[in-house]
Coordinates of N, CA and C in Angstrom, one line a residue:
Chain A
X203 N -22.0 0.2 17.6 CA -21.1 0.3 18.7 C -21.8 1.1 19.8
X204 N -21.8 0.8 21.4 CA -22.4 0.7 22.6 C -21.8 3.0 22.2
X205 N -22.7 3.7 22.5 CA -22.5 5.0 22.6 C -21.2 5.5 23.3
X206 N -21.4 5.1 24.6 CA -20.1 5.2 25.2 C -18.6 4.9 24.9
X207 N -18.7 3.9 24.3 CA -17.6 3.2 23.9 C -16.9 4.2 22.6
X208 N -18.0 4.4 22.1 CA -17.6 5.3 20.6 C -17.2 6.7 20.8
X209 N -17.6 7.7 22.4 CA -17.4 8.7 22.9 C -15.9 8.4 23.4
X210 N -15.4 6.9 24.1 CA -14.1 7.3 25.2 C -13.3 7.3 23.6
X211 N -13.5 6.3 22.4 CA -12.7 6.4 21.5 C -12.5 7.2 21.1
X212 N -13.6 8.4 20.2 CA -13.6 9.6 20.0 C -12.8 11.2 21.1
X213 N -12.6 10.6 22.0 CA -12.3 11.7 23.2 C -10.6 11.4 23.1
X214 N -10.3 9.9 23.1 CA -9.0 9.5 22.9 C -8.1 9.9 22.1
X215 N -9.1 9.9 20.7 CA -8.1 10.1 19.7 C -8.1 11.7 19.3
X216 N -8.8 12.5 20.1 CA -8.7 14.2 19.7 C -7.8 14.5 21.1
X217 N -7.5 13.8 22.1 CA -7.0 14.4 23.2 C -5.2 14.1 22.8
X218 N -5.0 13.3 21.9 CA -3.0 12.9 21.5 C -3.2 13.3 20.0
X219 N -2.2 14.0 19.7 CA -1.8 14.0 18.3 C -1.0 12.9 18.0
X220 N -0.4 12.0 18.5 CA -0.2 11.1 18.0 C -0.2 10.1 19.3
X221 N -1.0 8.8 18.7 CA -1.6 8.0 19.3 C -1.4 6.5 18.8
X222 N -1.0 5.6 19.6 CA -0.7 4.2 19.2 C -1.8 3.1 19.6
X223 N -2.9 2.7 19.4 CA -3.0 1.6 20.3 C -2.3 0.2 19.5
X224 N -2.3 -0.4 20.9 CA -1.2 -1.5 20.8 C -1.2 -2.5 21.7
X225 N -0.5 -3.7 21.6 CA -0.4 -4.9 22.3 C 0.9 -4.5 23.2
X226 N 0.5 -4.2 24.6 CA 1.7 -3.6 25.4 C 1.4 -2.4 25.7
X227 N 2.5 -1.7 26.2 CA 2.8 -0.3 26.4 C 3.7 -0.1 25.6
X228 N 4.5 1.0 25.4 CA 5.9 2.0 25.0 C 6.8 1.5 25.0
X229 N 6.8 1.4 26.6 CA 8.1 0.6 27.5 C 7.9 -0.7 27.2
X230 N 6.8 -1.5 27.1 CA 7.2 -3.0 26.6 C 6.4 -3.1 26.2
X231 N 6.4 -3.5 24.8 CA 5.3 -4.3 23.8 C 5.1 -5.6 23.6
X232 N 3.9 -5.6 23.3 CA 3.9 -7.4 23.8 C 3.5 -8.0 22.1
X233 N 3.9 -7.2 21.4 CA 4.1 -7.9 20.1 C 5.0 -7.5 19.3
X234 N 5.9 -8.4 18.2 CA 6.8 -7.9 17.3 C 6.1 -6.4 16.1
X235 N 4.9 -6.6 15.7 CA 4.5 -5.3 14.9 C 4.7 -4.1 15.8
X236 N 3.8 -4.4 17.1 CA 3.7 -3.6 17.8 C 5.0 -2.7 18.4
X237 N 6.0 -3.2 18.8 CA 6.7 -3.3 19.1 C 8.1 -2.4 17.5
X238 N 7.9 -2.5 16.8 CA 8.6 -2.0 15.2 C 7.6 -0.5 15.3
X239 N 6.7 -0.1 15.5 CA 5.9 0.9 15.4 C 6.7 1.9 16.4
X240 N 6.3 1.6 18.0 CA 6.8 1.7 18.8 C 8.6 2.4 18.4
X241 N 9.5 1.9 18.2 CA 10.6 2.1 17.9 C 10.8 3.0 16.7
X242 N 10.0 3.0 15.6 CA 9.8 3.8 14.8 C 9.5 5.2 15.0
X243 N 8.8 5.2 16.0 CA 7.8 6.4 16.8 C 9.3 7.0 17.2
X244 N 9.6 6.2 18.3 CA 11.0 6.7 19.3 C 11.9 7.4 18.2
X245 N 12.1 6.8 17.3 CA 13.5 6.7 16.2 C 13.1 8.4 15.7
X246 N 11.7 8.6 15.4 CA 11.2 9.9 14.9 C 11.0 10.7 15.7
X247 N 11.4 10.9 16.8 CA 11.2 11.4 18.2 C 10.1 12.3 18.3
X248 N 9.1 11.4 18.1 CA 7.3 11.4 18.4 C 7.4 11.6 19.9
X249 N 6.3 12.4 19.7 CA 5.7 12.6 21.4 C 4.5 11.8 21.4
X250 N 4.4 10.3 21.8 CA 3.1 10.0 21.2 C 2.5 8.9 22.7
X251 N 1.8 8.8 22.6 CA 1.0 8.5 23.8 C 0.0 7.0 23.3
X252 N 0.5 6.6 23.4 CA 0.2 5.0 24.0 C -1.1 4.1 24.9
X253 N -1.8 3.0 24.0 CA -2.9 2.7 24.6 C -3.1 1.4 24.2
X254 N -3.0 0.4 25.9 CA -2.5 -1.0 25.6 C -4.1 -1.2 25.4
X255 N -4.2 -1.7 24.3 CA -5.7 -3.3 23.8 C -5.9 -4.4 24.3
X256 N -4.7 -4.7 25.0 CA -4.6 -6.0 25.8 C -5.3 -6.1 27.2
X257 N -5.2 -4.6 27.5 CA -6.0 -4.5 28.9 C -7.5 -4.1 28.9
X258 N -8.3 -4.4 27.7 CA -9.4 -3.6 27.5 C -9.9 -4.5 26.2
X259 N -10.5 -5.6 26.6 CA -11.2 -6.0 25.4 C -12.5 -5.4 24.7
X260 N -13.0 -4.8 25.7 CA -14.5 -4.0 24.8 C -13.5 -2.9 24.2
X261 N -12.7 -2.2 24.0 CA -11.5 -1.2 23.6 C -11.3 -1.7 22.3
X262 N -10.5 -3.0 22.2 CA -10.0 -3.6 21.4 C -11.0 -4.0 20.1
X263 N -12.0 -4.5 20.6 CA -13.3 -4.7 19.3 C -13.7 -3.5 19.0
X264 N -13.7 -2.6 19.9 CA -14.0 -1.0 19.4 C -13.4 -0.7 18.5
X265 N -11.9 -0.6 18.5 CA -11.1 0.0 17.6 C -11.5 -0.7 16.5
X266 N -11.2 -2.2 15.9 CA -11.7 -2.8 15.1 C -12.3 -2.4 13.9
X267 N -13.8 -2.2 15.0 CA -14.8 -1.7 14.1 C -15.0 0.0 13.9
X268 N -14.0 0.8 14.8 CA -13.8 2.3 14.4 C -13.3 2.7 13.7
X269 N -11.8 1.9 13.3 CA -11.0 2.1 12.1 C -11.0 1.2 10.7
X270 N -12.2 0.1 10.9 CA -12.2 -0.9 10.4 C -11.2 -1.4 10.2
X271 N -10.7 -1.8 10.5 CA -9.4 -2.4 10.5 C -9.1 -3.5 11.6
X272 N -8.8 -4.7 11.3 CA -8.7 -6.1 12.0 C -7.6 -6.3 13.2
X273 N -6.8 -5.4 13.3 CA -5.4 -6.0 13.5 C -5.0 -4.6 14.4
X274 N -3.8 -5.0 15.0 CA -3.2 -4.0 15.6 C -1.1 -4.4 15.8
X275 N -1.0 -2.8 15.5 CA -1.1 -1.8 16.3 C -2.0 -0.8 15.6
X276 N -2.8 0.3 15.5 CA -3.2 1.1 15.0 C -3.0 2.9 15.5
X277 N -2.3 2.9 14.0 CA -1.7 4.7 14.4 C -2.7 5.7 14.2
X278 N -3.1 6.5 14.9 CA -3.4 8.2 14.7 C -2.8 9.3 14.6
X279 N -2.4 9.9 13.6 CA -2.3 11.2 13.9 C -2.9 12.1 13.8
X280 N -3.0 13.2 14.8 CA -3.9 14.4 14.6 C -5.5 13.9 13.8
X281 N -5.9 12.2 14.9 CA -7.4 11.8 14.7 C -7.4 11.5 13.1
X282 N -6.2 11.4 12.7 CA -6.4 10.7 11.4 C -6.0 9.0 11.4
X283 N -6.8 8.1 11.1 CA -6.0 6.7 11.4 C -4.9 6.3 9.8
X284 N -3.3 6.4 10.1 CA -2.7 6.4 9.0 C -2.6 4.9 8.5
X285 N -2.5 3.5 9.7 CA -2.5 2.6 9.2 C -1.7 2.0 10.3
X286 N -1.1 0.8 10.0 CA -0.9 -0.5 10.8 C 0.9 -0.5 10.3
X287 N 1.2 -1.7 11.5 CA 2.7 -1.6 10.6 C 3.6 -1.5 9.7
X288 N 2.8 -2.1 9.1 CA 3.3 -2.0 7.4 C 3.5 -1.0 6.7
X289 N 2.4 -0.5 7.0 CA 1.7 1.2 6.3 C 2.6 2.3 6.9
X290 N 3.0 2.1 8.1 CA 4.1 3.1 8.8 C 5.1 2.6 8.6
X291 N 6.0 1.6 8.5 CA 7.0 1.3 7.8 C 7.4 2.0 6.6
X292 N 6.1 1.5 5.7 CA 7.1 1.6 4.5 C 6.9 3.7 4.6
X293 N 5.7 3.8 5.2 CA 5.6 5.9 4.8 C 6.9 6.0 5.7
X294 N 7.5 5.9 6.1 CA 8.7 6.1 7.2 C 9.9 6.0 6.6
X295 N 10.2 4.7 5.6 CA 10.9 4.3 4.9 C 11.0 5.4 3.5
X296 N 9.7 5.9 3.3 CA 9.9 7.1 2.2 C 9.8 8.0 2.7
X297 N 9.8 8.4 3.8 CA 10.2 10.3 4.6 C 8.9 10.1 4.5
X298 N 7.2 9.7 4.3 CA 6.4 10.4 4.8 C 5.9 10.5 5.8
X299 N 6.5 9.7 6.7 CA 5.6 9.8 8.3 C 6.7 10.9 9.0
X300 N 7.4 11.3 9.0 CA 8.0 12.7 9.3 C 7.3 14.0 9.4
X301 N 7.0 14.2 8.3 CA 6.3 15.5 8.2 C 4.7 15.5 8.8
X302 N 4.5 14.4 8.6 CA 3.0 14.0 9.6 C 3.2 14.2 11.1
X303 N 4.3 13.6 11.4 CA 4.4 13.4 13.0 C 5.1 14.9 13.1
X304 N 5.6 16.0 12.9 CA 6.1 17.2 12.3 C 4.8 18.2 12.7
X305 N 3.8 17.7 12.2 CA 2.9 18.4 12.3 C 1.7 18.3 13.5
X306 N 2.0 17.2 13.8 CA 0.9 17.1 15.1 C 1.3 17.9 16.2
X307 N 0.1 17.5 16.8 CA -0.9 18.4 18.2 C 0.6 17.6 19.2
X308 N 0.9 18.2 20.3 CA 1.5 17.8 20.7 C 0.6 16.8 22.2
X309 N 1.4 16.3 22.8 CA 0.6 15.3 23.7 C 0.5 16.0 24.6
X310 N -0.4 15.4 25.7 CA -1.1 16.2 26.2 C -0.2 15.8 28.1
Chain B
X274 N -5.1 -24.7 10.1 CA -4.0 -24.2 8.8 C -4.6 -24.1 7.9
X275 N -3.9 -22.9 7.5 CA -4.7 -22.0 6.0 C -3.0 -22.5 4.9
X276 N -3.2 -23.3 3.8 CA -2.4 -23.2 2.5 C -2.2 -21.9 2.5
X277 N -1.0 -22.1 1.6 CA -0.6 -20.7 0.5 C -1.8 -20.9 -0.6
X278 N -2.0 -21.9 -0.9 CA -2.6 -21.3 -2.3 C -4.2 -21.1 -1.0
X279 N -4.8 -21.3 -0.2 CA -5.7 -21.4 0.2 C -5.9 -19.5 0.4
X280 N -4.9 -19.3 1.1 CA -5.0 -17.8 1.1 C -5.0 -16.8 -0.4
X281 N -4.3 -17.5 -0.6 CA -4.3 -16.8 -2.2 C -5.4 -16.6 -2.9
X282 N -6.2 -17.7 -3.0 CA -7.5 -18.0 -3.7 C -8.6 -16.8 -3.0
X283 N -8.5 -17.0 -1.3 CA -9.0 -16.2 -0.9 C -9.1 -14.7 -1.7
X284 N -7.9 -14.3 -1.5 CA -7.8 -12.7 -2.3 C -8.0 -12.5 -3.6
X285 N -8.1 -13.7 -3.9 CA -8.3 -13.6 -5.5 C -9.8 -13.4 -5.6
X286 N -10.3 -14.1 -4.5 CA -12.3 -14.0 -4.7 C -12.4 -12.6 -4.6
X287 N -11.7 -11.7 -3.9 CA -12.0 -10.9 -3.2 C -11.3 -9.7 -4.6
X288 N -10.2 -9.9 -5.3 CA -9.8 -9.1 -6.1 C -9.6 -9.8 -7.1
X289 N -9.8 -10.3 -8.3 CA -9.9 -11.1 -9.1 C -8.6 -10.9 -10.1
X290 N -8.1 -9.9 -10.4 CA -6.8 -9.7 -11.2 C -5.3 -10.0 -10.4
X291 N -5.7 -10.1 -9.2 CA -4.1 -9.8 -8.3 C -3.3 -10.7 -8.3
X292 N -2.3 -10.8 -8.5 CA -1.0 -11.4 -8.2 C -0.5 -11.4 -6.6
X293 N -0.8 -12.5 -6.2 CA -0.6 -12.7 -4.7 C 0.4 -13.7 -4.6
X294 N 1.4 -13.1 -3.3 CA 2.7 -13.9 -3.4 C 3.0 -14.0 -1.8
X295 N 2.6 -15.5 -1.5 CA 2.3 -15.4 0.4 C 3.9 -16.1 1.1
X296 N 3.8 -15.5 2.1 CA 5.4 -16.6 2.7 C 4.8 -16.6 4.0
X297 N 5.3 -17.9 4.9 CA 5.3 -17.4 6.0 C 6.7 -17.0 7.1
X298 N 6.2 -16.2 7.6 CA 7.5 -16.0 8.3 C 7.7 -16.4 9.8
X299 N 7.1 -17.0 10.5 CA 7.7 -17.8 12.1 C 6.9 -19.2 11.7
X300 N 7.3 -20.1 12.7 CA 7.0 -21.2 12.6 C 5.6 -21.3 13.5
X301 N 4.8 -22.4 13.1 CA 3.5 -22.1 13.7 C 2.1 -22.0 12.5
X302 N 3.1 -21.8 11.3 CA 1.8 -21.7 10.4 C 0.4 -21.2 10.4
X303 N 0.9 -19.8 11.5 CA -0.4 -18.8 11.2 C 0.1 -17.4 11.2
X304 N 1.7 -17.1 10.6 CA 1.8 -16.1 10.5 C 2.7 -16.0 9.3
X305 N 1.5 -14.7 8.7 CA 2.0 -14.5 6.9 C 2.1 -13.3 7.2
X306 N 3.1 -13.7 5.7 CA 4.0 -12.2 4.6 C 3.1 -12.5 3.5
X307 N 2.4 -11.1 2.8 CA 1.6 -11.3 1.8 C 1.7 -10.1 1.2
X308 N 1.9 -10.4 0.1 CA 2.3 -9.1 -1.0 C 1.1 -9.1 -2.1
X309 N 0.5 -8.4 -2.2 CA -0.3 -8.4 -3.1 C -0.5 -7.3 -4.5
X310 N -0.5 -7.5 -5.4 CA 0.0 -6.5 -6.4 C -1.6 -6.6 -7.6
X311 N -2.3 -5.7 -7.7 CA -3.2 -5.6 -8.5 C -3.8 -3.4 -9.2
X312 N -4.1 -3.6 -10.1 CA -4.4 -2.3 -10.4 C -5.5 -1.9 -9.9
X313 N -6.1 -2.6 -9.4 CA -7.3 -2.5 -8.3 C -7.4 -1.6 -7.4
X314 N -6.3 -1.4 -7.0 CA -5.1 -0.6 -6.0 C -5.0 0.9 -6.7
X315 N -5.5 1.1 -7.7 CA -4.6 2.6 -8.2 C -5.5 3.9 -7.2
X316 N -5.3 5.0 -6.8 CA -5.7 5.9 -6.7 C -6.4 5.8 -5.3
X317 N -6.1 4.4 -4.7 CA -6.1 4.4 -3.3 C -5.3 4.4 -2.6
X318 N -5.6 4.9 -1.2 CA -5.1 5.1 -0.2 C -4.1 3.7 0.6
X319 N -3.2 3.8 1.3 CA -2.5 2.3 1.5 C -3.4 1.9 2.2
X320 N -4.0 2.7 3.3 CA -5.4 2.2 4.4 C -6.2 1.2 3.6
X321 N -6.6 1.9 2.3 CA -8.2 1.4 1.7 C -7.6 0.3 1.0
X322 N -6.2 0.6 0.3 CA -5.8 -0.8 -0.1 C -5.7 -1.9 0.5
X323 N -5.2 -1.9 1.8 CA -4.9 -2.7 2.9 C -6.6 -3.2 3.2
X324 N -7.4 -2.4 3.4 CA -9.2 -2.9 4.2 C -9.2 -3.9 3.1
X325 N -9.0 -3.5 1.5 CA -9.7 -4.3 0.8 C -9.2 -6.2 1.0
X326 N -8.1 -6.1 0.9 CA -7.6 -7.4 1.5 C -8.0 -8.4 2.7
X327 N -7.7 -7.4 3.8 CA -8.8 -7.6 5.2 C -9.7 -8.3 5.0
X328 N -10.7 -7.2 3.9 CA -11.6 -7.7 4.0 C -12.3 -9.2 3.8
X329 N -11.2 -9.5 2.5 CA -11.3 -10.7 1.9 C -10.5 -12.1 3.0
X330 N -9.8 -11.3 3.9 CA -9.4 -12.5 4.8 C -9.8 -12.2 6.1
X331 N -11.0 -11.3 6.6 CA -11.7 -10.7 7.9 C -12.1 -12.5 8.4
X332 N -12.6 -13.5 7.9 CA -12.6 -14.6 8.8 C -12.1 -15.9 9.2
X333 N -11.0 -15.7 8.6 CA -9.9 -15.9 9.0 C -8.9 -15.3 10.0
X334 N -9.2 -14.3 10.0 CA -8.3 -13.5 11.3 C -9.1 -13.5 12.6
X335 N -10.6 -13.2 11.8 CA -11.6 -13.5 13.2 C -11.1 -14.8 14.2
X336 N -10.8 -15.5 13.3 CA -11.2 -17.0 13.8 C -9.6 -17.4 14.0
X337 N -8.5 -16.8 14.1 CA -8.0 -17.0 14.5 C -6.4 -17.6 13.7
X338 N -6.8 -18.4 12.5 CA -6.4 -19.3 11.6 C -4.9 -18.1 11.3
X339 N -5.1 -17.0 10.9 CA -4.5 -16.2 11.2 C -4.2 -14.9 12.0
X340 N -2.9 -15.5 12.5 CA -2.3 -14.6 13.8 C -2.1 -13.5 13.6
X341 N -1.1 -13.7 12.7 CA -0.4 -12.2 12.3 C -0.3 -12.0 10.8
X342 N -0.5 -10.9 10.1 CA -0.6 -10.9 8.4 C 0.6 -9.7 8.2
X343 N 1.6 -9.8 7.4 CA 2.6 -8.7 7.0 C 1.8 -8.5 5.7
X344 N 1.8 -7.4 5.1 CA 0.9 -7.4 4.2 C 1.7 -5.9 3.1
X345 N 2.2 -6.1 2.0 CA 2.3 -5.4 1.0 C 1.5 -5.4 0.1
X346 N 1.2 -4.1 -0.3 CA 0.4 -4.1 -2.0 C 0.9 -3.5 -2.6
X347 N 0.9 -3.2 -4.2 CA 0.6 -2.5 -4.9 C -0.2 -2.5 -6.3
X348 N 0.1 -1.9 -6.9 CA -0.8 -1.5 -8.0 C -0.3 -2.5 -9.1
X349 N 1.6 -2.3 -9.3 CA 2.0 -3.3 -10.2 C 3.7 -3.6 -10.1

């Protein structure tokens, strides 16, 4: 990955304790996963800070290959990547994404 | 278009014990519900369990064939 590219990611994900990239914004997502995460976040009343993929294709292959991970939305907390919709679903669905988002950095 | 058993087979190359159980859920025939259940899974993380599947369907999603993946695992 292009150096730069791997520095704005790395600077991104230490500057939000909790961090979404996603298809869309907050206010409108432009996908149904994306979009369930989003709402989830709200529902847990995250302070979490948002980063459309849609608008940034060298971003979007970045993330990709930084979290290895294919797909989006992809969550961070506190620079840790927890996982994709499902994965926050169901930790949400058993109280664990609470105490995670509980504990983060707040946004900036 | 990717089969159900087409995907299936896929994860099976990729995890050889698993019980894979695919739906799709919108019309369009490129967006799957996929549950996947193997002991393959034990003592990993949902992340690593989730890459490993990925990984076995990474060209296919490259390529487009599939859109969107809902994706459960477990162990059993």
């Amino acid at each position: 990955m292009d150096a730069t590219l791997k520095q704005t990611i790395t600077e991104l994900i230490a500057a939000h304790g909790v961090l979404l990239f996603m298809k869309g914004h907050k206010d409108a997502p432009q996908c149904g996963f994306s979009n369930q995460v989003v709402q989830i976040l709200k529902h847990a009343g995250a302070d979490f800070h948002t980063v459309n993929i849609l608008d940034n294709e060298a971003l979007r292959q970045g993330m990709k290959e930084f979290s290895n991970w294919p797909t989006f939305p992809q969550l961070y907390i506190n620079g840790e990547f927890i996982g994709g919709c499902d994965i926050v679903t169901e930790m949400f669905q058993k109280n664990e994404l609470q105490p995670l988002l509980d504990k983060a950095r707040k946004a900036s | 278009m990717l089969s159900h058993d087409a995907l299936a087979a896929l994860i099976r190359q990729a995890i050889p014990d698993a019980e894979v159980l695919v739906r799709e859920f919108a019309a369009g025939g490129d967006h799957f519900q996929v549950e996947v259940v193997s002991p393959a899974f034990a003592g990993k993380s949902r992340v690593a369990q989730h890459q490993m599947v990925y990984a076995a369907l990474r060209p296919h999603i490259d390529d487009g064939v599939i859109h969107a993946l809902g994706l459960t695992t477990r162990t059993t």
